[in-house]
């Protein structure tokens, strides 16, 4: 079948502002949207800029806005979008990050926020035996959050960031949970400063847009709420 | 622009990051990567990392080393395999201690499961050796190592793509790099350079490999006179999703999944009575193709794209959810089926390069069969060949290779860089790369890369695939040469400097063409069948003439082949049955 891919284009060397361009592409309905973009790039217009690598939803390179919804082009089948929205597919870069070229955005701030929550197990105690023990239950508490591929779909989907660009955003908080809930981690205090700040967890208003957009099925909003609870409990303890 | 470092590491997959953690302790280190580090293809690895921890049943490093040697059809260097198996245990503990969330046993220890070719007591039966984190083990390794790099403030240059290597005689002094954001050429001068650029499955039409797996490191080295070792050995993984090549981990069979033909028969009973579906990959992939050729594929039409079924329906939803969640999701997303209810349609997919840049046990690059070292040049991970995988890699041994030999290389570099003299490089080192880039971006007419890529991948898939013969491989060599000629006039369509992905992809295509040529030529020259290299015209292994590693030199437009000895100091080569 033929579909029309309507792509937001922008080249800072030649364009004052972004514009849309349409490409007609022949695709199999079972193909990925990424396959359609690759066909454009290889056989129609080599200058189309987008990131990609694994092509099966595990590296986080090709998050973009597809018909107004954030997600991975390689995890979106042509037939899904066509069934829902007809045979013109609009693709735009993710929001809240400066566009560098076509669908490529500058993710520095997104990664900066991720790094700010100290995304590593904090525990300097010597390990006596080869491995630290952890029960199956303890391991499962944070299981979903270990899936994060830092694709930034959730970040682009978040309505809070529309108003407050300093909010650290859903991915960073979900990753904070990944470590806070790990029985081997002792970093609660160190992360407190960042999470309990005005732009930490508190701006989240439970819109659930992050959770809906996450291609790795992470229960982001739930994890954000868990951290709020941890912080509140800690305050109660201090008061009593 | 010239940047000065003591150590430059190229690639931020498992091998590059582990080396960076070690090297940066002692030397001023930069990590260059054409992808953001966490986008590296190590993140796609699914099933596990092997180590004889013995957490669920008795196991020994010696058994692991032996399995590795036998799995590689005795083309493995045996001392290197022993190092791999022995250092595996500490390597896995290190990953755990650094925060890797392994699945656990009821006692809270790292859980282990079965994988192809891993056996107890020298082949008696399958053993549980693969440590795993669901079916996302590579993702967890990549994340954990990247997290450690953040903690240790390692310096990264993201989206910097290496296009040339600077060598003076047998001494390395840096690399030439294109920065994606600006199109600028940079020179990174360094006393020690480590290539950890990963695999090159994109030579083939159907592959489990990422777009980025274009073999840049090996290709750049080959063009600078460094031979590539054992390039004829490329692994086809038995279970890729039909048509797409997306990997369905061997862990599915490790957990009890069964391959079936159109009559529902467990056909591996015939080909490998002891290990059945968990025989090494080369054996399973060949058995599948034989079934298809005999009309026992699911359609039964004997066509090359006929397929088989991987049956996981009896494993139960709970096991699938806890131990194989991503696999289940791939099936739902790309096939619209639930593996708990329906069998998965599978076909072998081009997966892993056993060959690559020859190194010693410290990751130092070797220039010839006399063992001449290139000072300051290192390689580790899939782009390197130590060689611990020989003619066929066992599942879970690659992730292990990354951490064991990535770490060893990093440690050696840290020492070397302290002692070695400084290097001097001037801007002219980038001249060749600059001229080439100016030519392909000059805006004149020329072929674009799309068709050349397609033709290369089809040729390699059809003529240098699972079964090979003289006639087809000769055709492949000729066709690839022809494509290389066409490539000389190639032009990009994008002539801007900012984020010119077109340019970088065309450069990657040039790398894949060179590696395709080296692979096809090495395969043509090996007149025997061993591991993943199976020839219809020479169906037997021939130890008298071919128990040796190939070294392929790219000399202008021809390939010169040389050979070097295999270390068989521990186990004498024996017929390989399972
Ligand atoms: C789907 C899949 C599943 C697998 N499952 C398993 C498993 O369960 N167990 C196992 O042991 N093995 C598995 N493997 C194999 C294993 O994952 C790989 O061999 C291994 O991860 C390769 O790691 P690496 O560090 O060598 O390279 P990669 O992780 O591929 O990293 C390469 C790095 O080099 C960089 N790079 C490349 N070219 C350049 C350049 N020109 N300039 C700058 N940077 C560059 C890239 O940006 C990247 O950072 C699997 C492989 C695949 C494809
Ligand atoms: S939480 Fe989900 S959507 Fe957000 S960055 Fe991680 S994987 Fe992407
Ligand atoms: S290309 Fe890796 S997530 Fe889509």
Coordinates of C-alpha atoms in Angstrom, one line a residue, chain A residues 11-13 30 32 34-35 38 40-61 74-77 79-80 100-101 104-108 110-111 114-115 118-124 127 129-136 139-140 142-144 146-152 175 178-179 182 184 215-217, chain B residues 35-36 38-41 43-44 46 53 55 90 93-111 133-134 136 139-140 143-144 146-148 150-151 159 180-182 202 208-213 244 246-247 322 325-326 329-330 333-335 448-451 453-454 457 493-502 505:
Chain A
X11 CA 17.8 22.6 8.7
X12 CA 19.3 25.4 10.7
X13 CA 21.7 26.2 7.8
X30 CA 3.2 -4.9 8.7
X32 CA 7.5 -0.4 11.0
X34 CA 10.9 3.4 10.8
X35 CA 11.1 1.2 7.7
X38 CA 14.4 4.5 5.9
X40 CA 12.5 7.9 2.2
X41 CA 16.1 8.4 3.3
X42 CA 17.6 5.7 1.0
X43 CA 15.6 6.1 -2.1
X44 CA 13.9 9.6 -2.1
X45 CA 15.7 12.1 0.0
X46 CA 19.0 11.3 1.7
X47 CA 18.9 14.6 3.6
X48 CA 16.1 13.6 5.9
X49 CA 17.5 13.6 9.4
X50 CA 16.5 11.2 12.2
X51 CA 18.2 9.0 14.7
X52 CA 17.8 5.2 14.7
X53 CA 19.8 2.1 15.6
X54 CA 18.3 -1.1 17.0
X55 CA 15.1 -1.1 14.9
X56 CA 13.2 -3.1 17.5
X57 CA 12.4 -0.8 20.4
X58 CA 15.3 -1.3 22.7
X59 CA 17.8 1.5 22.1
X60 CA 15.6 4.6 22.5
X61 CA 17.0 6.4 19.4
X74 CA 10.4 1.3 15.2
X75 CA 7.7 0.0 17.5
X76 CA 4.9 1.6 15.6
X77 CA 3.5 -0.6 12.7
X79 CA -1.1 -0.6 9.9
X80 CA -1.7 0.6 13.5
X100 CA 18.8 20.4 15.8
X101 CA 17.7 19.1 12.4
X104 CA 16.7 15.2 15.7
X105 CA 16.5 17.0 19.0
X106 CA 19.1 18.1 21.5
X107 CA 18.7 15.8 24.5
X108 CA 21.4 17.3 26.7
X110 CA 17.1 15.5 29.4
X111 CA 20.3 13.6 30.2
X114 CA 18.7 12.1 34.5
X115 CA 22.3 12.4 35.8
X118 CA 22.5 10.0 40.8
X119 CA 21.4 7.1 38.7
X120 CA 23.7 4.4 40.2
X121 CA 23.5 2.1 43.2
X122 CA 25.0 4.1 46.1
X123 CA 26.5 1.7 48.6
X124 CA 30.1 1.7 49.7
X127 CA 30.8 -7.0 49.9
X129 CA 30.9 -12.8 49.7
X130 CA 31.0 -12.6 45.9
X131 CA 27.5 -11.3 45.5
X132 CA 25.0 -9.2 47.5
X133 CA 21.9 -11.2 48.3
X134 CA 18.5 -9.9 47.2
X135 CA 15.2 -11.8 47.5
X136 CA 13.1 -12.4 44.5
X139 CA 14.1 -7.6 43.1
X140 CA 10.6 -7.4 41.6
X142 CA 11.5 -2.0 41.0
X143 CA 11.4 -4.4 38.0
X144 CA 9.5 -2.3 35.6
X146 CA 14.8 -1.1 35.0
X147 CA 13.4 -1.2 31.5
X148 CA 13.9 2.4 30.8
X149 CA 15.8 3.1 27.5
X150 CA 15.9 6.9 28.1
X151 CA 14.0 7.5 24.9
X152 CA 12.4 10.7 26.3
X175 CA 15.0 6.2 37.5
X178 CA 14.7 2.4 40.3
X179 CA 17.5 3.0 42.9
X182 CA 16.6 -1.4 45.3
X184 CA 21.0 -2.8 47.9
X215 CA 7.1 2.2 25.0
X216 CA 8.6 0.1 27.8
X217 CA 5.4 -0.1 29.9
Chain B
X35 CA 25.7 6.8 19.3
X36 CA 24.7 8.1 22.7
X38 CA 23.1 3.8 26.1
X39 CA 22.0 3.4 22.5
X40 CA 24.8 0.9 21.8
X41 CA 23.8 -2.6 20.6
X43 CA 21.6 -3.0 25.1
X44 CA 19.9 -5.4 22.7
X46 CA 18.9 -10.7 25.8
X53 CA 29.1 -19.7 39.7
X55 CA 24.5 -21.1 42.2
X90 CA 34.6 -12.3 39.4
X93 CA 30.1 -10.5 40.9
X94 CA 31.6 -7.1 39.9
X95 CA 28.6 -6.4 37.8
X96 CA 26.3 -7.4 40.6
X97 CA 28.2 -5.3 43.1
X98 CA 27.9 -2.3 40.8
X99 CA 24.2 -2.7 40.9
X100 CA 23.1 -5.0 38.0
X101 CA 19.7 -6.3 38.9
X102 CA 20.1 -10.0 38.1
X103 CA 17.1 -12.4 38.5
X104 CA 17.5 -14.2 41.8
X105 CA 17.1 -17.8 43.1
X106 CA 14.8 -18.4 46.1
X107 CA 17.9 -18.0 48.3
X108 CA 18.5 -14.6 46.9
X109 CA 21.5 -15.5 44.8
X110 CA 22.0 -14.7 41.1
X111 CA 19.8 -17.1 39.1
X133 CA 18.2 -10.3 34.1
X134 CA 15.0 -11.4 32.5
X136 CA 17.3 -7.9 29.0
X139 CA 20.4 -3.7 28.6
X140 CA 21.2 -4.1 32.3
X143 CA 22.9 0.6 31.9
X144 CA 25.0 -0.5 34.9
X146 CA 27.0 3.7 31.9
X147 CA 25.8 4.5 35.4
X148 CA 29.3 3.7 36.8
X150 CA 28.5 8.8 35.3
X151 CA 29.5 8.1 38.9
X159 CA 27.9 11.3 18.2
X180 CA 27.8 14.6 13.7
X181 CA 26.4 17.9 15.0
X182 CA 28.8 20.2 13.0
X202 CA 24.5 -5.2 8.5
X208 CA 19.6 -9.1 14.5
X209 CA 22.1 -6.3 14.3
X210 CA 21.4 -2.6 14.6
X211 CA 21.8 -0.1 11.8
X212 CA 24.9 1.2 13.6
X213 CA 26.6 -2.2 13.4
X244 CA 12.5 -9.3 10.2
X246 CA 14.6 -9.6 15.2
X247 CA 16.2 -11.9 17.7
X322 CA 9.0 -13.3 34.6
X325 CA 9.0 -10.5 29.0
X326 CA 10.6 -8.7 26.1
X329 CA 6.4 -8.3 23.7
X330 CA 8.3 -8.5 20.4
X333 CA 4.3 -6.0 18.6
X334 CA 5.7 -7.4 15.4
X335 CA 3.8 -10.6 14.8
X448 CA 23.4 7.1 -3.9
X449 CA 24.0 4.4 -1.3
X450 CA 20.5 2.8 -1.1
X451 CA 20.8 0.4 -4.0
X453 CA 23.4 -1.4 0.2
X454 CA 20.5 -3.6 -0.9
X457 CA 23.1 -7.4 1.7
X493 CA 22.3 14.0 -1.3
X494 CA 22.7 16.0 1.8
X495 CA 25.5 18.6 1.4
X496 CA 25.0 20.5 4.7
X497 CA 27.3 20.3 7.7
X498 CA 24.8 20.1 10.5
X499 CA 23.7 16.6 11.4
X500 CA 24.5 15.1 8.0
X501 CA 23.4 11.5 8.7
X502 CA 23.5 10.9 5.0
X505 CA 25.8 6.4 6.5

